PDB file of C-alpha atoms in Angstrom:
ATOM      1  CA  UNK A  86      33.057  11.753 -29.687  1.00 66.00           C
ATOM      2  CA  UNK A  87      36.328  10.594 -30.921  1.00 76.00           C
ATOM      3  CA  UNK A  88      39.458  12.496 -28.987  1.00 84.00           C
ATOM      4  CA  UNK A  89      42.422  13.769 -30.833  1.00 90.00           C
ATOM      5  CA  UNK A  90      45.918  14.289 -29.761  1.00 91.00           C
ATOM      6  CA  UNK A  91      45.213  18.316 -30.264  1.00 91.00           C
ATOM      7  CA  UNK A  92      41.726  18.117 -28.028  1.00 92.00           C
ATOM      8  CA  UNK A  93      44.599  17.779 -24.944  1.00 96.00           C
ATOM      9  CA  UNK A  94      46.567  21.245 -25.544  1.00 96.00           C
ATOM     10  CA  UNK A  95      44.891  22.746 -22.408  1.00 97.00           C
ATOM     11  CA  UNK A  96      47.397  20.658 -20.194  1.00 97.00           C
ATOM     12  CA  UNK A  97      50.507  22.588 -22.586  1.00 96.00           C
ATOM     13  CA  UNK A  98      48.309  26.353 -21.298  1.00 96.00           C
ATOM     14  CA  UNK A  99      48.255  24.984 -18.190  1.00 97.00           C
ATOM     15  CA  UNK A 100      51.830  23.841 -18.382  1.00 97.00           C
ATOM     16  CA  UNK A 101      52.754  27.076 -19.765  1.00 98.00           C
ATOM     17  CA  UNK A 102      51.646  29.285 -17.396  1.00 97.00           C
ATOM     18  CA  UNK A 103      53.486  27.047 -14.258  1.00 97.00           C
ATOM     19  CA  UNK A 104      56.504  27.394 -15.838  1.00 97.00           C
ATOM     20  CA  UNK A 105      56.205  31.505 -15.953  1.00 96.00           C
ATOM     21  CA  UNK A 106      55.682  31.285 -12.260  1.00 96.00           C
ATOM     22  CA  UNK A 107      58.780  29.318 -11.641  1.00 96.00           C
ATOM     23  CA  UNK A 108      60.800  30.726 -14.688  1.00 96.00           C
ATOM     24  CA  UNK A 109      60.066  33.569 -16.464  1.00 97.00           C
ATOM     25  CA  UNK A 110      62.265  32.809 -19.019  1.00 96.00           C
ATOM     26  CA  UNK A 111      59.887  30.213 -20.281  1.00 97.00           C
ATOM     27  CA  UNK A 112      57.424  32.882 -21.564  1.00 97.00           C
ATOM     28  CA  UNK A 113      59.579  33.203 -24.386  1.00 97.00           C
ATOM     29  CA  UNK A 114      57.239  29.823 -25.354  1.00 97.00           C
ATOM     30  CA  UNK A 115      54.450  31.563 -25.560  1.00 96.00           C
ATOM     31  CA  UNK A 116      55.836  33.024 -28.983  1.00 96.00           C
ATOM     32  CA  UNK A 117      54.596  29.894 -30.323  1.00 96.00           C
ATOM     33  CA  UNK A 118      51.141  30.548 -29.387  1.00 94.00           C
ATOM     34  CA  UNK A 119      51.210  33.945 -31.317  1.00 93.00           C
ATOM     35  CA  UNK A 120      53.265  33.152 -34.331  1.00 96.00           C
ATOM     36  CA  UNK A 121      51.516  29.210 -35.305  1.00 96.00           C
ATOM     37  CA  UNK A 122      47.973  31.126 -35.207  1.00 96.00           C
ATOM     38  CA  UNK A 123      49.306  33.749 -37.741  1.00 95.00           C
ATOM     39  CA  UNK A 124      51.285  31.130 -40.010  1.00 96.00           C
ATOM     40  CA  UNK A 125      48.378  28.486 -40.324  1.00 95.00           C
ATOM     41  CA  UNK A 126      45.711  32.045 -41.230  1.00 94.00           C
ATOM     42  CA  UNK A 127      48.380  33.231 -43.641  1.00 94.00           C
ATOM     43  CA  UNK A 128      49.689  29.853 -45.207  1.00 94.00           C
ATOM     44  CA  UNK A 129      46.184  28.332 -45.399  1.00 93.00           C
ATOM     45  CA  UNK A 130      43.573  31.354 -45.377  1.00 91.00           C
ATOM     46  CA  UNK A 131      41.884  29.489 -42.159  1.00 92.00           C
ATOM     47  CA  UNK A 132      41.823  29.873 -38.402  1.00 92.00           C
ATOM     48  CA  UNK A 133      42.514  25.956 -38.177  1.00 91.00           C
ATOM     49  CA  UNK A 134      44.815  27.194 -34.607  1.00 95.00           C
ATOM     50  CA  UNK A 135      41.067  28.722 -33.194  1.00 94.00           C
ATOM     51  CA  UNK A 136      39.323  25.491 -34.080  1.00 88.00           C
ATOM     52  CA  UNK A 137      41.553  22.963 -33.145  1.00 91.00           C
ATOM     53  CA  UNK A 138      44.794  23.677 -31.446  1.00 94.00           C
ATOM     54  CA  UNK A 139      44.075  26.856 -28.908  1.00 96.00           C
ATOM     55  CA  UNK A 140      44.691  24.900 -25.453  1.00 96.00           C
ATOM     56  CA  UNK A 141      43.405  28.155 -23.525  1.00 96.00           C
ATOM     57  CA  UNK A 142      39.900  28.258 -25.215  1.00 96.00           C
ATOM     58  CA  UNK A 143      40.055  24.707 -24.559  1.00 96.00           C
ATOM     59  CA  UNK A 144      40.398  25.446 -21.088  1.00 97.00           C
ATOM     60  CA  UNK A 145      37.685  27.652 -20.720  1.00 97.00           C
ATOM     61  CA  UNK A 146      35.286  24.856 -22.017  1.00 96.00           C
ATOM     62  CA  UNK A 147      36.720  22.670 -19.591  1.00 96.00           C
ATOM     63  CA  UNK A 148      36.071  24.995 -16.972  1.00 97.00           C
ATOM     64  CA  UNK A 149      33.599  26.125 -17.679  1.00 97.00           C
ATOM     65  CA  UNK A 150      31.509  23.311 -19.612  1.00 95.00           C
ATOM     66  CA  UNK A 151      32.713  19.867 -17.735  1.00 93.00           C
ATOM     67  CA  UNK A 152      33.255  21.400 -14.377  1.00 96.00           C
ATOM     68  CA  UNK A 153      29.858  23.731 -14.397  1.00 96.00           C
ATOM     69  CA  UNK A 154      32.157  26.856 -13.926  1.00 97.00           C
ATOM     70  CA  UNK A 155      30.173  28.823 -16.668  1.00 97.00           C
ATOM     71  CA  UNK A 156      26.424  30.606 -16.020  1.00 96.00           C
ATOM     72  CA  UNK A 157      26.398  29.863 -19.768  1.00 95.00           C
ATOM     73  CA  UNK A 158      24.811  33.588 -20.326  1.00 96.00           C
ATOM     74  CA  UNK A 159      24.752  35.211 -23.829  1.00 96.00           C
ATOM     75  CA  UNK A 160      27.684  36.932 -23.874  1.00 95.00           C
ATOM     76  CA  UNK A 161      26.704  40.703 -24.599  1.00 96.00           C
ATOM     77  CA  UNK A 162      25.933  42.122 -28.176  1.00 95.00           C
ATOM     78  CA  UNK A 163      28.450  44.840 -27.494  1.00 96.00           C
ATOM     79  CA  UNK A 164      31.203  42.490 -27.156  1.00 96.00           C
ATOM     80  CA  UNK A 165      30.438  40.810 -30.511  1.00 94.00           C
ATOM     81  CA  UNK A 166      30.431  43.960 -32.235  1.00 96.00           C
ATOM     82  CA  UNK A 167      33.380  45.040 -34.875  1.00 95.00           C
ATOM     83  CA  UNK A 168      34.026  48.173 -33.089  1.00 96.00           C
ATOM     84  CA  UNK A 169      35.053  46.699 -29.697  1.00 97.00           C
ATOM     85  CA  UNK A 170      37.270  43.703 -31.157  1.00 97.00           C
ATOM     86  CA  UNK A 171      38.933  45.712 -33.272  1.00 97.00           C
ATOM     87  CA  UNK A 172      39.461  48.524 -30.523  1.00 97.00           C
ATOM     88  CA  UNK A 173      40.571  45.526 -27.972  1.00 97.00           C
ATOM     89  CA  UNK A 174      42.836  44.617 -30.693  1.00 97.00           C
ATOM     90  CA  UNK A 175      44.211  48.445 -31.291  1.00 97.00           C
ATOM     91  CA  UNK A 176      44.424  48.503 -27.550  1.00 97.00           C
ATOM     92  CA  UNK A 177      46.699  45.232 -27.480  1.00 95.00           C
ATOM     93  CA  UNK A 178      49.017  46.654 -30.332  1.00 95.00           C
ATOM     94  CA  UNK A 179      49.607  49.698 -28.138  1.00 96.00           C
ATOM     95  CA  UNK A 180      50.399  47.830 -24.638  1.00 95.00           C
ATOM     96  CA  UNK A 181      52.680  44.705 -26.998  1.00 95.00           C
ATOM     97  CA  UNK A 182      54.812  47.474 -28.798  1.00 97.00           C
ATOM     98  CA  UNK A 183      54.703  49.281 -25.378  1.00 96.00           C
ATOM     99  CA  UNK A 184      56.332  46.425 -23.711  1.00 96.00           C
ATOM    100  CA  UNK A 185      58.348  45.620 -26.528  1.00 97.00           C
ATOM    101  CA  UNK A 186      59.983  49.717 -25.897  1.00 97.00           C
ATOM    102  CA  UNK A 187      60.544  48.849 -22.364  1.00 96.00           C
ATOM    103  CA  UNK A 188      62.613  45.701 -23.563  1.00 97.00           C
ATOM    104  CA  UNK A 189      64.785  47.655 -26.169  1.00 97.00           C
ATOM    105  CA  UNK A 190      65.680  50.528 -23.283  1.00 97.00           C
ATOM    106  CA  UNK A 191      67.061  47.275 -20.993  1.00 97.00           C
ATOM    107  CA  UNK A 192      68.720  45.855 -23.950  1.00 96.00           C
ATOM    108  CA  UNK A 193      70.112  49.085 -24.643  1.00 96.00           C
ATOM    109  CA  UNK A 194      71.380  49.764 -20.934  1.00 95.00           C
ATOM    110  CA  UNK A 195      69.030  53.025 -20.639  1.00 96.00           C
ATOM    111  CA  UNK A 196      66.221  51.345 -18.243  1.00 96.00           C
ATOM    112  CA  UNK A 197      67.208  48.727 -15.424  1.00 96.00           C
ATOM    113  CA  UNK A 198      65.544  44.852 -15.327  1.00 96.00           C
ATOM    114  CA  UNK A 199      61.888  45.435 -13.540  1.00 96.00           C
ATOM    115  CA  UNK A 200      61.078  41.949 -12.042  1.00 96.00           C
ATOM    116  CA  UNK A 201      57.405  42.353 -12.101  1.00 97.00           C
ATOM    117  CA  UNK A 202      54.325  40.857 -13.942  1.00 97.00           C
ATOM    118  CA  UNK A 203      51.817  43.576 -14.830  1.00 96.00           C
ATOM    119  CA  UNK A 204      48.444  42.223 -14.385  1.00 95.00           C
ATOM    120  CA  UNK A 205      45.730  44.032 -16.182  1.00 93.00           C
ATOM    121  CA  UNK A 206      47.897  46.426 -17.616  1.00 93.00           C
ATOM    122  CA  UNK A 207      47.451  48.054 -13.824  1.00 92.00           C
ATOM    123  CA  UNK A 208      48.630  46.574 -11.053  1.00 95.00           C
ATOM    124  CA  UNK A 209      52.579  45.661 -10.328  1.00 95.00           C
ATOM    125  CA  UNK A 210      53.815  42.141  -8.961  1.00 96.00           C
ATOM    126  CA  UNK A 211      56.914  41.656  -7.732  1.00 95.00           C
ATOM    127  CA  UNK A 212      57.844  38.306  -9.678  1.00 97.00           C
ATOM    128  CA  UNK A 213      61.755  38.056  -8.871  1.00 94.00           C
ATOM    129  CA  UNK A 214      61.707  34.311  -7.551  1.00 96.00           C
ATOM    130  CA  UNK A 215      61.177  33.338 -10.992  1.00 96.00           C
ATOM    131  CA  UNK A 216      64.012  35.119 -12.551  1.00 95.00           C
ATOM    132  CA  UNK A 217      67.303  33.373 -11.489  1.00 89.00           C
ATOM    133  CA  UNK A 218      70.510  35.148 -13.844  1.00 88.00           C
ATOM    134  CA  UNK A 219      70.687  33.918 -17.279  1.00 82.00           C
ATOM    135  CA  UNK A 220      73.587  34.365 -20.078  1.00 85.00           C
ATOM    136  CA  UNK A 221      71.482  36.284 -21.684  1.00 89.00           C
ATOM    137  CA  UNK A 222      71.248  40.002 -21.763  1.00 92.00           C
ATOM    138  CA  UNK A 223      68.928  41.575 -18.858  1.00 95.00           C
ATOM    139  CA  UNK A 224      66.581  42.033 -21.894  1.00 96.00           C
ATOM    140  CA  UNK A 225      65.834  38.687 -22.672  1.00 96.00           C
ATOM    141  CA  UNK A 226      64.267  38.548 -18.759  1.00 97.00           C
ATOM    142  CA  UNK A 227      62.574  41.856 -19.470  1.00 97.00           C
ATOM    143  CA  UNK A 228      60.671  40.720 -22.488  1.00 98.00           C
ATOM    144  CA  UNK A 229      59.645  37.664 -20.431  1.00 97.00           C
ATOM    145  CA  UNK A 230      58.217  38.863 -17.954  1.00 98.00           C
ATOM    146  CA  UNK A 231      55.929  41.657 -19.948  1.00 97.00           C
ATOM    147  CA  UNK A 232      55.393  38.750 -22.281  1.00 97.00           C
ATOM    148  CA  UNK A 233      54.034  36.823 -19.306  1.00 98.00           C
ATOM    149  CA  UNK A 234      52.512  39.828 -17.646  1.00 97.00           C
ATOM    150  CA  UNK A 235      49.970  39.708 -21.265  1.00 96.00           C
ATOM    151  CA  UNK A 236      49.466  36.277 -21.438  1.00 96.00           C
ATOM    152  CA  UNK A 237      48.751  35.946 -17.901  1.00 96.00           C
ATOM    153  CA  UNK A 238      46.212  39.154 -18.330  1.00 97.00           C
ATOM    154  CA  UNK A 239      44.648  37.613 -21.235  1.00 96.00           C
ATOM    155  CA  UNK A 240      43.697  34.616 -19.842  1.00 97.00           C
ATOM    156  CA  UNK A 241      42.249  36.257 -16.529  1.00 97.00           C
ATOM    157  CA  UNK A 242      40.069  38.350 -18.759  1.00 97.00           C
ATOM    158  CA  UNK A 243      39.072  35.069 -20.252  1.00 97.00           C
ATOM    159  CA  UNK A 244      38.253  33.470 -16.914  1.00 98.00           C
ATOM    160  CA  UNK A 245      36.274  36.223 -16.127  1.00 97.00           C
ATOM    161  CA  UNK A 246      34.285  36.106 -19.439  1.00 97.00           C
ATOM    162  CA  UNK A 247      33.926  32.682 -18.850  1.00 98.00           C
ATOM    163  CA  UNK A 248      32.449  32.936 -15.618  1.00 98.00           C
ATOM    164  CA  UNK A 249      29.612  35.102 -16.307  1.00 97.00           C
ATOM    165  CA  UNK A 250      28.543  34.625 -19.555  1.00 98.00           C
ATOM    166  CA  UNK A 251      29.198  31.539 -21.747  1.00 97.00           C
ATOM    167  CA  UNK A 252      32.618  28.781 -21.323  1.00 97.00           C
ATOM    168  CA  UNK A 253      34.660  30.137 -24.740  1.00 96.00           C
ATOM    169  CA  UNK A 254      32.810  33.528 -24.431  1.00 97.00           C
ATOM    170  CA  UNK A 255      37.101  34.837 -24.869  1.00 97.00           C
ATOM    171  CA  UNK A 256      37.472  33.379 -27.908  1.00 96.00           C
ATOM    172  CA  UNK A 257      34.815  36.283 -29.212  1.00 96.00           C
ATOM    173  CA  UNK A 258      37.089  39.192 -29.033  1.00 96.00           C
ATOM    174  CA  UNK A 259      40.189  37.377 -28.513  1.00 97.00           C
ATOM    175  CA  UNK A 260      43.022  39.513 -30.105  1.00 96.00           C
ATOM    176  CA  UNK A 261      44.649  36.766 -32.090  1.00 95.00           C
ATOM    177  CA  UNK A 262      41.075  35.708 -33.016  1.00 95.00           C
ATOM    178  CA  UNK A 263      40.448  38.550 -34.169  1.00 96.00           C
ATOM    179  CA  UNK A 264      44.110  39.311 -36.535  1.00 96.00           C
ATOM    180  CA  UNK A 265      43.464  35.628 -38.097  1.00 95.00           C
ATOM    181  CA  UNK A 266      40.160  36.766 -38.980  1.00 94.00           C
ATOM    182  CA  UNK A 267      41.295  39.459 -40.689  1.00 95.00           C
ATOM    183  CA  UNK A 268      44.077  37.435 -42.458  1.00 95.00           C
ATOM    184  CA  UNK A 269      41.364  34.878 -43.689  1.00 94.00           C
ATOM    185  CA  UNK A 270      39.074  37.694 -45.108  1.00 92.00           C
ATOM    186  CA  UNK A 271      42.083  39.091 -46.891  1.00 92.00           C
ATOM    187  CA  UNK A 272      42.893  36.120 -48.482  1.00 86.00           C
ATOM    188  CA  UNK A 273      39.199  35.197 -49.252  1.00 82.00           C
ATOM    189  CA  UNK A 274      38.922  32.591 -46.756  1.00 62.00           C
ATOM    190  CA  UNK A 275      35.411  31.001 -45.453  1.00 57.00           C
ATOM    191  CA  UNK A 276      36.289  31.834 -41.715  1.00 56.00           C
ATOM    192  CA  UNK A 277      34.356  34.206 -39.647  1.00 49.00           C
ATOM    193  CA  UNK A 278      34.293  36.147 -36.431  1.00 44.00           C
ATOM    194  CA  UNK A 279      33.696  32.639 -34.581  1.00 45.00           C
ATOM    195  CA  UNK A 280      34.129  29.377 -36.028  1.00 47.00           C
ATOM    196  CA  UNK A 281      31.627  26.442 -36.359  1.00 43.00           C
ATOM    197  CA  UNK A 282      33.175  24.645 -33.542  1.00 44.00           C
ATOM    198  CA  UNK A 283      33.692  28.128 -30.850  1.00 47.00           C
ATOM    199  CA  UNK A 284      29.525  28.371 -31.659  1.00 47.00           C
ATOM    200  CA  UNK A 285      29.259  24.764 -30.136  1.00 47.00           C
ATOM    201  CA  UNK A 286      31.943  25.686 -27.030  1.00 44.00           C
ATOM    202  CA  UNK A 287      30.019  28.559 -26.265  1.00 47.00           C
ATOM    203  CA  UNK A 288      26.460  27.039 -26.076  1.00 48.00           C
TER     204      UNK A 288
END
């Protein structure tokens, strides 16, 4: 099959997420992986981002297709159902505008900069080699690294979906999956809760 320059955005997820560990700062860059998702659904009525240009469900069928990573299991019926992507996606409202509060009380000089990457909304890393002073506000670092602490939580989840059931099994109840469906059906799009080429990845 015929590559295309898009069927290589893994390498910018994997690039991505080096750069958090290094510099936090560059989560802000993962802004672009929320907002192009959103513009193509609203602009076009399609989830063109889900079935061409999302490097992280890319890298889930890498792992776990070419590399044998995957025990290619059904992924549950309970996990395809409405009720638990839209309550994952409730749930990931809640814990964004949560950590979007947290960055307003640094900007506004009420809460000091934490220097830690939340992993699975639970646990507490200290992360503070990878925030070195900027000329930006305190803020600026605090929205990094709870942007990074979701993105880097997100894509564990995914590994571990991918893991035991099938490679793109993530891209199922994946939040922003899930919003651009929603966006297509309002605009009377064709796109449903997994497109054509997400059935293939997760065979």
């Amino acid at each position: 099959m015929k590559k295309h320059w898009y069927d290589y955005l893994w390498i910018a997820e994997l690039t991505y997420m080096a750069l958090g560990f290094f510099n936090i700062l560059f989560a802000w860059l993962g802004m672009l992986f929320f907002c192009i998702p959103l513009i193509i659904s609203l602009i076009w009525g399609t989830k063109g981002y889900c079935n061409h240009c999302c490097g992280r469900g890319q890298l889930f069928g890498l792992l776990g297709g070419r590399f044998g990573l995957s025990r290619k299991k059904d992924i549950p019926k309970w996990m395809k159902c409405r009720w638990f992507r839209y309550g994952f996606l409730l749930f990931f409202f809640v814990t964004f505008f949560q950590m979007l509060w947290n960055t307003y009380l640094v900007f506004a000089g009420v809460q000091e900069l934490r220097q830690v990457v939340t992993l699975l909304w639970t646990f507490k890393l200290p992360w503070h080699w990878a925030y070195h002073g900027t000329l930006f506000s305190p803020g600026a670092a605090q929205f990094a690294f709870g942007f990074y602490s979701v993105m880097l939580t997100s894509t564990i989840l995914g590994l571990i979906t991918m893991i035991l059931f099938k490679p793109r099994s993530w891209c199922v109840y994946c939040p922003m999956g899930t919003m651009t469906q929603l966006i297509c059906k309002a605009k009377g799009g064709r796109d449903g809760i997994i497109t054509e080429q997400n059935k293939e990845a997760l065979k």
